[in-house]
Short mmCIF file of C-alpha atoms and ligand atoms in Angstrom, two decimals:
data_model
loop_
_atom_site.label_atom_id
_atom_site.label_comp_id
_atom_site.label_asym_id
_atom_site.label_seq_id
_atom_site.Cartn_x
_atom_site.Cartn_y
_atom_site.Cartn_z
CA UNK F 224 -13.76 -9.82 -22.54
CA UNK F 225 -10.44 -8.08 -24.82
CA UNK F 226 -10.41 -4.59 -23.23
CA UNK F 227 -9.58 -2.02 -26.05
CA UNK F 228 -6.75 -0.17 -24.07
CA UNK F 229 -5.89 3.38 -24.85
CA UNK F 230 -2.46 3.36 -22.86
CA UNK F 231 0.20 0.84 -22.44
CA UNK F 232 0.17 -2.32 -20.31
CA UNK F 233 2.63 -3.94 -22.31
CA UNK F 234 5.90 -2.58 -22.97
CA UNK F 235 8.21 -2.07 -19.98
CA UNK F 236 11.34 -0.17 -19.59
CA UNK F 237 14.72 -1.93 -19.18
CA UNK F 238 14.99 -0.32 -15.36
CA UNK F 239 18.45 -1.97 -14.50
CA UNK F 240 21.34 -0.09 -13.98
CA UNK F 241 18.80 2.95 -13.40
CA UNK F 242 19.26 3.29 -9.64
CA UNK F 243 16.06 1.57 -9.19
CA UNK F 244 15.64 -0.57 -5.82
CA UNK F 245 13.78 -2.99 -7.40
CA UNK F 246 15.99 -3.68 -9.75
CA UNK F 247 19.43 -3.77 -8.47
CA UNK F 248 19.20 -7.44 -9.27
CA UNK F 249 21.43 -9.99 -11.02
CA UNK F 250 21.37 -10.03 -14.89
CA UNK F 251 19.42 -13.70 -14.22
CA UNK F 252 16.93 -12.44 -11.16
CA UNK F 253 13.31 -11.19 -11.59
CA UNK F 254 12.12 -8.90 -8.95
CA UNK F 255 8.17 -9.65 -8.21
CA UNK F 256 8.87 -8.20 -4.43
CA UNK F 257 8.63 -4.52 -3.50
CA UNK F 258 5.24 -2.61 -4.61
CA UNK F 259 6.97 -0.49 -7.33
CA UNK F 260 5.00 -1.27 -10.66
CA UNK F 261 6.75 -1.82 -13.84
CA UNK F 262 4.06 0.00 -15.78
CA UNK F 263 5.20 3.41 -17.42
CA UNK F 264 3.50 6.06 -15.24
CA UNK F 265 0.54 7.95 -16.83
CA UNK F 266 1.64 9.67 -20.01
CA UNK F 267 -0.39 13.35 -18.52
CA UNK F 268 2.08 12.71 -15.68
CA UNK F 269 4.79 12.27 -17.45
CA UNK F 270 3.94 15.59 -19.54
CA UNK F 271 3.25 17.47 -16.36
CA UNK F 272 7.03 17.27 -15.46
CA UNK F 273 8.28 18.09 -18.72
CA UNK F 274 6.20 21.42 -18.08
CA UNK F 275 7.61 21.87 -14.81
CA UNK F 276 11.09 21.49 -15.99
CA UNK F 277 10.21 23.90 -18.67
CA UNK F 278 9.94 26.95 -16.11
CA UNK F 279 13.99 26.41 -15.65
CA UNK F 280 13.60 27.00 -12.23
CA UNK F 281 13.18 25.18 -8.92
CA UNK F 282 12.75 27.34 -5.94
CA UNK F 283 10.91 26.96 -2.57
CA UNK F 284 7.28 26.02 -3.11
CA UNK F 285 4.39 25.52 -0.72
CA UNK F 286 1.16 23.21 -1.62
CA UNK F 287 -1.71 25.75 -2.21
CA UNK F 288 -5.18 25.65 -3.45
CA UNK F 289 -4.69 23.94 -6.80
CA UNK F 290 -3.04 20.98 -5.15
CA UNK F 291 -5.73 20.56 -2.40
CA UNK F 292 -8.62 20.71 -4.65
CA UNK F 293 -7.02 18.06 -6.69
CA UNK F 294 -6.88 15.53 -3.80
CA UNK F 295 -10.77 16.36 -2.83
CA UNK F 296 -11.81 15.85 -6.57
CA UNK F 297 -10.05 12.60 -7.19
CA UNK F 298 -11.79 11.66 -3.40
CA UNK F 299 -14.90 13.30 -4.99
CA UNK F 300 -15.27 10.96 -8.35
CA UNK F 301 -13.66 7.81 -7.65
CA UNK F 302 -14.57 7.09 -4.02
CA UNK F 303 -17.75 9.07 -3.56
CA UNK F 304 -16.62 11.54 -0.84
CA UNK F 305 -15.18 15.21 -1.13
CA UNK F 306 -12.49 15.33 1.95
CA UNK F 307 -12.60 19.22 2.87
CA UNK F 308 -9.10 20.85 2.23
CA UNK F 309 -8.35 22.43 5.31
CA UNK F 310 -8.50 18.88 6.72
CA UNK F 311 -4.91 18.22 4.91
CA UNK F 312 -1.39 19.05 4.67
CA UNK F 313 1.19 18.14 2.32
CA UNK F 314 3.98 15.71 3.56
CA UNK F 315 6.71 14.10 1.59
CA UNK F 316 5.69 10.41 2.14
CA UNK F 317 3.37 7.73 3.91
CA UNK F 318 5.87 6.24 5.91
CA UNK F 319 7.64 10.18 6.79
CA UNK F 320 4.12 10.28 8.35
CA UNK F 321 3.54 7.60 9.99
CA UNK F 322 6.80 8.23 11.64
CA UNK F 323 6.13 11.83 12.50
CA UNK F 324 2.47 10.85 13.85
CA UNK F 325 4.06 8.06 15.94
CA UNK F 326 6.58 10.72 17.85
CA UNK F 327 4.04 13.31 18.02
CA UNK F 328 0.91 12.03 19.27
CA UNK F 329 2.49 8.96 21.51
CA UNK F 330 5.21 9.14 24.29
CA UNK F 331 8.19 6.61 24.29
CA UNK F 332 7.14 3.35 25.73
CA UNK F 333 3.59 3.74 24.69
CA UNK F 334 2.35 0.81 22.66
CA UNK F 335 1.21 1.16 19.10
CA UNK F 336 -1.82 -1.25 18.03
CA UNK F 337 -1.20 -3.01 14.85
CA UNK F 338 -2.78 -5.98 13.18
CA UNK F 339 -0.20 -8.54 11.72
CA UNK F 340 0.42 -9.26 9.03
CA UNK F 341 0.84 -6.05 8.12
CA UNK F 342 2.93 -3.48 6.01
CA UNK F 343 6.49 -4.25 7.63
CA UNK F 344 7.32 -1.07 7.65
CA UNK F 345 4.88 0.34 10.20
CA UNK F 346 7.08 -2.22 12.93
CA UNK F 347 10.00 0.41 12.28
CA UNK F 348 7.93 3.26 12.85
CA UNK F 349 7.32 2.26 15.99
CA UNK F 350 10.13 -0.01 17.40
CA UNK F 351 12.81 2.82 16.12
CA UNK F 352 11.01 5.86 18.24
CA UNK F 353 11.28 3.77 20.90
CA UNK F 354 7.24 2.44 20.85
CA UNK F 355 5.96 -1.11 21.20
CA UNK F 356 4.24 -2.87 18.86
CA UNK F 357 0.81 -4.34 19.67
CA UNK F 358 -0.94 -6.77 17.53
CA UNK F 359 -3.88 -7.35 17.46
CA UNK F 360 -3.47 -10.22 14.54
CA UNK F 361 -5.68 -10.44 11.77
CA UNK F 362 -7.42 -14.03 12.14
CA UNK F 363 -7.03 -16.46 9.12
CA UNK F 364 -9.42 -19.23 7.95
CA UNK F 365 -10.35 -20.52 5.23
CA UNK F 366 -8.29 -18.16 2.90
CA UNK F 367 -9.91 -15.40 4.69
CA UNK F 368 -8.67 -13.03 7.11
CA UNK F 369 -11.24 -11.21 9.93
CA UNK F 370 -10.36 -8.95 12.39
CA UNK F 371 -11.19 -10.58 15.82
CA UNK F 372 -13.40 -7.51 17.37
CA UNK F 373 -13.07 -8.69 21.25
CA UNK F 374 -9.22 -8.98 20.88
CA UNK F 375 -8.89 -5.49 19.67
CA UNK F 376 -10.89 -4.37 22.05
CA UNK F 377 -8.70 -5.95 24.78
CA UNK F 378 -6.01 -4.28 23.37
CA UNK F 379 -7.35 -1.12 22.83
CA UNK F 380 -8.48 -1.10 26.49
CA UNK F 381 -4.43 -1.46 27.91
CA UNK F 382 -4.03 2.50 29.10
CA UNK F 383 -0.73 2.52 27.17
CA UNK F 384 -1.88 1.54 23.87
CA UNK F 385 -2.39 5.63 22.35
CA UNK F 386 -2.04 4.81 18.82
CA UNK F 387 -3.76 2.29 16.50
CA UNK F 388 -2.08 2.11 12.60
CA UNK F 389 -5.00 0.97 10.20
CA UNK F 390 -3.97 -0.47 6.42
CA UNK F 391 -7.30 0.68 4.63
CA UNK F 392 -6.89 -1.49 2.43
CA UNK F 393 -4.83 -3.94 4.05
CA UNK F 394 -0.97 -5.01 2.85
CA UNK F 395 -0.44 -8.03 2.21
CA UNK F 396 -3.61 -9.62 2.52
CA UNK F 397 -5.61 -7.22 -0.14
CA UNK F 398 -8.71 -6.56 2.16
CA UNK F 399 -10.88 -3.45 2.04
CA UNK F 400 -12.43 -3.19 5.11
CA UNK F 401 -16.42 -2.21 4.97
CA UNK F 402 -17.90 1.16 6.11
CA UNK F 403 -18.99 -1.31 9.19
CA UNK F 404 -15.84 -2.72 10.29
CA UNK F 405 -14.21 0.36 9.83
CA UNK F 406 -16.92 1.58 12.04
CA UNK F 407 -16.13 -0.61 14.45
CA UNK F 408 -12.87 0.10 14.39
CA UNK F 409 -13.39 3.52 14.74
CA UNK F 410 -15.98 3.12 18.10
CA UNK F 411 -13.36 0.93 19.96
CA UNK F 412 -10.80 3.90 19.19
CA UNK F 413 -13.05 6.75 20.72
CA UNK F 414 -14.06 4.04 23.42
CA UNK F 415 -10.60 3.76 24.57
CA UNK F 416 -9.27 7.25 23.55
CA UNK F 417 -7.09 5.71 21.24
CA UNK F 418 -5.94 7.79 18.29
CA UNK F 419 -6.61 6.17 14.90
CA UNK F 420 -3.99 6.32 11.81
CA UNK F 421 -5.37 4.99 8.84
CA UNK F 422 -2.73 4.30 5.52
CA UNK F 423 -5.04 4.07 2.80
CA UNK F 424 -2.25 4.88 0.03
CA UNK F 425 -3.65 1.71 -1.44
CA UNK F 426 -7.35 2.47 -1.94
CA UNK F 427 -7.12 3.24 -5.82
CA UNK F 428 -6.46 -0.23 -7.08
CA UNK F 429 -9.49 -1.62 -5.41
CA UNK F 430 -11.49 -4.22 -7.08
CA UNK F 431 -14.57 -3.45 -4.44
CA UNK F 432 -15.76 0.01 -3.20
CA UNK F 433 -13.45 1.30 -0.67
CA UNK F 434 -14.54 3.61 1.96
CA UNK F 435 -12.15 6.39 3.25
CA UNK F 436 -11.86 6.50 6.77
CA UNK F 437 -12.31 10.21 6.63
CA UNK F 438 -15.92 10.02 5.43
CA UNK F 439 -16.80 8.38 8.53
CA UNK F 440 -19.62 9.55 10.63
CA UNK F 441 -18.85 13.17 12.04
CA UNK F 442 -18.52 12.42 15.99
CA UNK F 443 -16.14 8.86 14.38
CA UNK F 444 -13.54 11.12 12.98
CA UNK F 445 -12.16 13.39 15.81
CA UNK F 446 -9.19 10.68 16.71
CA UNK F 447 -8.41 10.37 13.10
CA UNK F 448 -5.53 10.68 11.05
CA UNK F 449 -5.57 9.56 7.22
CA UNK F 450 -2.78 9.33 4.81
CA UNK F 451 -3.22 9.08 1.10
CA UNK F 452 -0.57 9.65 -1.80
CA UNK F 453 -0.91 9.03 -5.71
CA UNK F 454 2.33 7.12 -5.37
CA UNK F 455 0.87 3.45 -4.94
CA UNK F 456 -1.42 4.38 -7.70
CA UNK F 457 0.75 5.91 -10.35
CA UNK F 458 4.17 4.42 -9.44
CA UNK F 459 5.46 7.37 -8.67
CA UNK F 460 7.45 6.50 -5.39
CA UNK F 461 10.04 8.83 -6.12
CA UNK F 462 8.04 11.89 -6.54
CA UNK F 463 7.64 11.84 -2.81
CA UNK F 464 4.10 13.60 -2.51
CA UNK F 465 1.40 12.31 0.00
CA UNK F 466 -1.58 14.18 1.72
CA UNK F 467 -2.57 13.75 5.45
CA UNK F 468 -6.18 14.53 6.08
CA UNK F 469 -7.46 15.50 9.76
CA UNK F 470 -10.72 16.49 10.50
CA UNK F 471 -10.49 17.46 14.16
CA UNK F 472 -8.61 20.82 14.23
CA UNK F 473 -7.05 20.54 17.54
CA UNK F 474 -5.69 17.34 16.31
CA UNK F 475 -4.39 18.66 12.46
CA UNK F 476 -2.18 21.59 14.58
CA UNK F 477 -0.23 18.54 16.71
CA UNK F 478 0.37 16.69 13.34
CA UNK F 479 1.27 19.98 11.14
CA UNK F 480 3.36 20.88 14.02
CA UNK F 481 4.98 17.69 14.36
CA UNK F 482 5.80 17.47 10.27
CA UNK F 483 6.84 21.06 10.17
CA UNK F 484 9.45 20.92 12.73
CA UNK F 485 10.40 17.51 11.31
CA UNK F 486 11.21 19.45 7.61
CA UNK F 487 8.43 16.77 5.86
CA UNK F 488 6.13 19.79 4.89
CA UNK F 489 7.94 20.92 1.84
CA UNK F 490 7.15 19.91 -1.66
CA UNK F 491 10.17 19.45 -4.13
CA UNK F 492 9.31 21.00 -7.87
CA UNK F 493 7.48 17.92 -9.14
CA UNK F 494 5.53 16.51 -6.15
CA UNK F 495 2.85 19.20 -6.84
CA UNK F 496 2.75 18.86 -10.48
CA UNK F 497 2.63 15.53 -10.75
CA UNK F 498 -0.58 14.99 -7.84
CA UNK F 499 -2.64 17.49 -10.03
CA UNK F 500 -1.90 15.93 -13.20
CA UNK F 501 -2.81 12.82 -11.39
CA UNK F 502 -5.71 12.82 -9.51
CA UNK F 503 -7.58 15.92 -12.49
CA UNK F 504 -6.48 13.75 -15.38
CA UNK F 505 -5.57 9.90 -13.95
CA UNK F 506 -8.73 8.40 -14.38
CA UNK F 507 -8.55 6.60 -17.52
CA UNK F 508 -5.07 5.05 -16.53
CA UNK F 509 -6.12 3.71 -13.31
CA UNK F 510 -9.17 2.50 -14.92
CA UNK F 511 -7.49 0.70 -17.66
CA UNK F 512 -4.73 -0.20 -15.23
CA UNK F 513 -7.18 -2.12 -12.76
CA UNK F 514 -8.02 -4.29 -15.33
CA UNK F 515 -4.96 -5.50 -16.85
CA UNK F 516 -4.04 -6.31 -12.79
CA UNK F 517 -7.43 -8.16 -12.88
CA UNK F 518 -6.09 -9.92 -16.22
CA UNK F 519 -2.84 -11.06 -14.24
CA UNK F 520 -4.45 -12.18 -11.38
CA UNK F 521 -6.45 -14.47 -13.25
CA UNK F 522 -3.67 -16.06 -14.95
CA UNK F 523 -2.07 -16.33 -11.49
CA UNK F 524 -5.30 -18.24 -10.38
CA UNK F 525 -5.17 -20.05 -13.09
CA UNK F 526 -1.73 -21.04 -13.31
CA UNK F 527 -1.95 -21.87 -9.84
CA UNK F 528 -4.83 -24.14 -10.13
CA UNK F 529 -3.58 -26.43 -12.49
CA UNK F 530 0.11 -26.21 -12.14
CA UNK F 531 0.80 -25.94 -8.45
CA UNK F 532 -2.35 -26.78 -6.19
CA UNK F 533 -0.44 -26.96 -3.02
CA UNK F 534 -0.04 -23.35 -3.25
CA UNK F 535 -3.23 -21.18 -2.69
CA UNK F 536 -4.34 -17.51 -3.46
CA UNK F 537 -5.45 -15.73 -0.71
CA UNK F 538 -8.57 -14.00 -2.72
CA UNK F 539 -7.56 -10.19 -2.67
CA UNK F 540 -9.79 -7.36 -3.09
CA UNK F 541 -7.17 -4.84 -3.51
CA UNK F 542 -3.56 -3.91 -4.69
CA UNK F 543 -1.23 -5.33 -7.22
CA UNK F 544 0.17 -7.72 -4.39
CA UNK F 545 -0.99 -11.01 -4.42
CA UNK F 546 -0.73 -13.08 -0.69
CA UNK F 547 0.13 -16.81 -1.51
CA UNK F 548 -0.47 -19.37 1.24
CA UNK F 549 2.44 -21.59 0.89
CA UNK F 550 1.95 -23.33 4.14
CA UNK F 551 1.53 -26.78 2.41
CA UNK F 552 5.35 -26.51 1.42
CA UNK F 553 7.36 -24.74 4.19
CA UNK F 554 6.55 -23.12 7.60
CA UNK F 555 9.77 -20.78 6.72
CA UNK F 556 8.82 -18.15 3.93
CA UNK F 557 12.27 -16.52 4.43
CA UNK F 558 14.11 -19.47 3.81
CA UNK F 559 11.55 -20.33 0.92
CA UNK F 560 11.87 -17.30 -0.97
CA UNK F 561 15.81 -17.31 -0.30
CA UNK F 562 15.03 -21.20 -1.65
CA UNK F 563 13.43 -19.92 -4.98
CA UNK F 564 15.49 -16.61 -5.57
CA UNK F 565 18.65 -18.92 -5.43
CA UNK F 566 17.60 -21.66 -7.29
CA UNK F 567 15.53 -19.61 -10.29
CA UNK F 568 16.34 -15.65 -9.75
CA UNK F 569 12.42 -14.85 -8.61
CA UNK F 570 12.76 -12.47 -5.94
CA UNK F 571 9.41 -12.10 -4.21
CA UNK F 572 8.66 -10.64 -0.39
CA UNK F 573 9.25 -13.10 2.02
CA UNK F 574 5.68 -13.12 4.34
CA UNK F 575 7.36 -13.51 7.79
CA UNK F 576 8.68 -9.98 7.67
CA UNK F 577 4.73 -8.67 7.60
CA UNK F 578 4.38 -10.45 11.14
CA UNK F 579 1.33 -12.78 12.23
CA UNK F 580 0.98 -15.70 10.04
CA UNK F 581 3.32 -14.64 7.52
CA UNK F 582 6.16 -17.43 7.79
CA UNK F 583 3.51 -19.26 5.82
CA UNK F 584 2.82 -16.48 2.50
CA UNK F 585 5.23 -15.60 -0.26
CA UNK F 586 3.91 -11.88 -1.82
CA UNK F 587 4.05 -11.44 -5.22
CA UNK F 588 4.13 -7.93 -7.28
CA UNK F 589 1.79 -8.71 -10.38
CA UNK F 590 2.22 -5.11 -11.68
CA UNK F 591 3.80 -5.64 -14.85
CA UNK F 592 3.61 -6.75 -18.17
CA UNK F 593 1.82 -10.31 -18.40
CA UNK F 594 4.89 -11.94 -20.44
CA UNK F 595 6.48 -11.01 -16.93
CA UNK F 596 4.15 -12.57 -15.11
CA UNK F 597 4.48 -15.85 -16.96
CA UNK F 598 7.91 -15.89 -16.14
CA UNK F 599 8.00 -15.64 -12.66
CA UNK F 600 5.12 -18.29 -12.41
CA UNK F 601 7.30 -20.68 -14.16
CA UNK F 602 10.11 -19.63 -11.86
CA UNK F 603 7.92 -19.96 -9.25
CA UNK F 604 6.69 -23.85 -10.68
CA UNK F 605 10.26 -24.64 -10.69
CA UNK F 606 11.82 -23.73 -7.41
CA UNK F 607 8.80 -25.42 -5.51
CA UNK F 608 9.09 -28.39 -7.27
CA UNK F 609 12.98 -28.59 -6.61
CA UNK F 610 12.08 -27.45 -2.85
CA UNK F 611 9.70 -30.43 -2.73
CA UNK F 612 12.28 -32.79 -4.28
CA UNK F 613 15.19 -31.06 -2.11
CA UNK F 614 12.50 -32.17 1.29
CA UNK F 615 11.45 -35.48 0.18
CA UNK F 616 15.03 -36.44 -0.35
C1 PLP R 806 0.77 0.38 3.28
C2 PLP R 806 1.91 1.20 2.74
N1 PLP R 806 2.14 2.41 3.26
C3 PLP R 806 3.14 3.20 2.80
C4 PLP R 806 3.97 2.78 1.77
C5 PLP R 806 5.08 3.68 1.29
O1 PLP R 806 4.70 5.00 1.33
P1 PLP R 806 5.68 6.19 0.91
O2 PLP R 806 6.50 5.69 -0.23
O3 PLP R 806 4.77 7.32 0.56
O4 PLP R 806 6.51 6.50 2.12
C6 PLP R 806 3.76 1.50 1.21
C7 PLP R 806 4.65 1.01 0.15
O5 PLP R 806 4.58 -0.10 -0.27
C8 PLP R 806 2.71 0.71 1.69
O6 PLP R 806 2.45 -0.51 1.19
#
């Protein structure tokens, strides 16, 4: 079916030279690695700043009603659950709060449960406040991974495992765990007084309902610690605007405490701007932006299919990243992805920094325009094939 878009999918902007990460590339290189989109953000957004920089001045700010009632509406329409707002507190990032969390609700040498492959990120969190990481790894078979409930509850059960990080839903593999495993999850926690982080900065681009962890049963949320952020969802990275949501009040004063003394509470002039125009007027855009990520992934599946069977899609339910099995080729995605970024400039995420089973995945950023996507697939087609001829030889 042609979708009749009303905003642009198409057109990108020429980001190198720009200071963008993803970009600082060679003039031959395409970057299909870091989850940065190359979609222009949502024209309301983009209007919202000019607005802001209208005022001609940028003083102190703090994140008041009009913010907070955004992030419960936008929790409200598109997932089906109002979040109260004195359950959250403005912080300048995801990972500035998963850091924070870590040192403020664990002790050094406590172990922090995790469940490879996962986010890489989350391993610095931990490792560099002096944690250890736990994982409990996600279990794969047949293209599918499933969290193995008796292991986590092993690991759960060690007294110095405080602090389990959740990816709701999960980078890389694109999974959006059900109200019942999430459930689950959330009953081992409490069994084991284990507090329970849950990253769901990807649940907009979600091809299946996702549940929020927050809209949990009442007596399932006391341990719990949520972090959301229209940054994923808008590409707005840089904006540096994310929301923590706490229902258990004895619990929010640790984590506002621990933010507030770490200088992560305070918004710069556009993070608030730019999450109201977002969540009261994003809609549309993430609607029509879903579906032109749906578009690309079926030309990746198809592509894939005919051109390179060896290499197989791990079906993803979630997220502009797709989570290629690449087993059949080489047991070393690092050297793999080196391999094909050499050989035909396509930069994509090496899996083996994600942990677990990831020396087998390459992850590839489909958010951009679908000319794009057709040339990194024939990048792609080419540096296997020369990897295959480079082994056989
Ligand atoms: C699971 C996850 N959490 C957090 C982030 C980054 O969050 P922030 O930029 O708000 O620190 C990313 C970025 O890719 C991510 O995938």
């Amino acid at each position: 079916m042609e979708v009749d878009y009303m905003y642009d999918f198409e057109n990108s902007i020429d980001r190198r030279k720009t200071d963008s990460i993803k970009w600082d590339v060679k003039d031959n290189e395409l970057p299909m690695w870091v989850a940065d989109m190359d979609f222009k953000t949502a024209p309301e957004i983009v209007e919202a700043i000019h607005e802001k920089a209208d005022q001609k001045i940028f003083g102190y700010e703090e994140a008041g009603k009009a913010y907070f009632n955004a992030v419960a509406g936008w929790y409200e329409k598109e997932h089906d659950f109002r979040p109260q707002t004195d359950w959250m507190m403005f912080v300048t990032g995801v990972v500035p709060a998963i850091s924070s969390i870590v040192r403020r609700v664990t002790s050094i040498g406590d172990n922090v449960l995790v469940q490879a492959p996962v986010y890489n990120i989350f391993y610095n969190s931990i490792v560099n406040n002096g944690r250890h990481v736990v994982s409990s790894d996600l279990v794969f078979d047949n293209l599918a991974y499933q969290i193995d409930f008796k292991d986590l509850d092993e690991k759960l059960s060690d007294p110095l495992t405080t602090l389990m990080i959740l990816c709701n839903p999960h980078n890389p593999v694109g999974k959006v765990w059900s109200r019942e495993e999430l459930t689950k999850i959330a009953e081992l926690c409490n069994k084991h007084h284990v507090k329970l982080l849950s990253d769901e900065i990807h649940g907009d681009i979600t091809f299946k309902p996702y549940t929020p962890a927050f809209s949990l049963d009442k007596d399932l949320v006391q341990n719990l610690m949520v972090c959301v952020s229209p940054s994923k969802t808008f590409n707005v990275a840089a904006i540096h605007a994310a929301t923590i949501i706490v229902p258990n009040e004895n619990l929010r004063e640790q984590v506002s405490r621990g933010i507030n003394s770490e200088e992560l509470a305070e918004p710069n002039s556009f993070a608030m701007p730019v999450t109201i125009a977002a969540y009261e007027k994003g809609h549309e855009w993430v609607s029509e932006l879903k579906q032109q990520i749906l578009k690309n992934k079926q030309l990746v599946q198809e592509f894939l299919a005919k051109e390179l069977p060896e290499v197989k899609l791990v079906p993803s339910e979630a997220t502009y990243l797709l989570w290629m099995d690449t087993g059949a080729i080489s047991d070393d995605s690092k050297e793999l992805a080196g391999f094909i970024r050499s050989k035909t400039g396509l930069y994509l995420s090496s899996g083996d920094v994600y942990g677990g089973n990831g020396y087998d995945f390459l992850r590839m950023n489909i958010a951009c325009p679908i000319s794009t996507v057709k040339d990194g697939l024939n990048r792609l087609k080419q540096g296997i094939d020369m990897k295959k001829e480079s082994s056989a030889k």
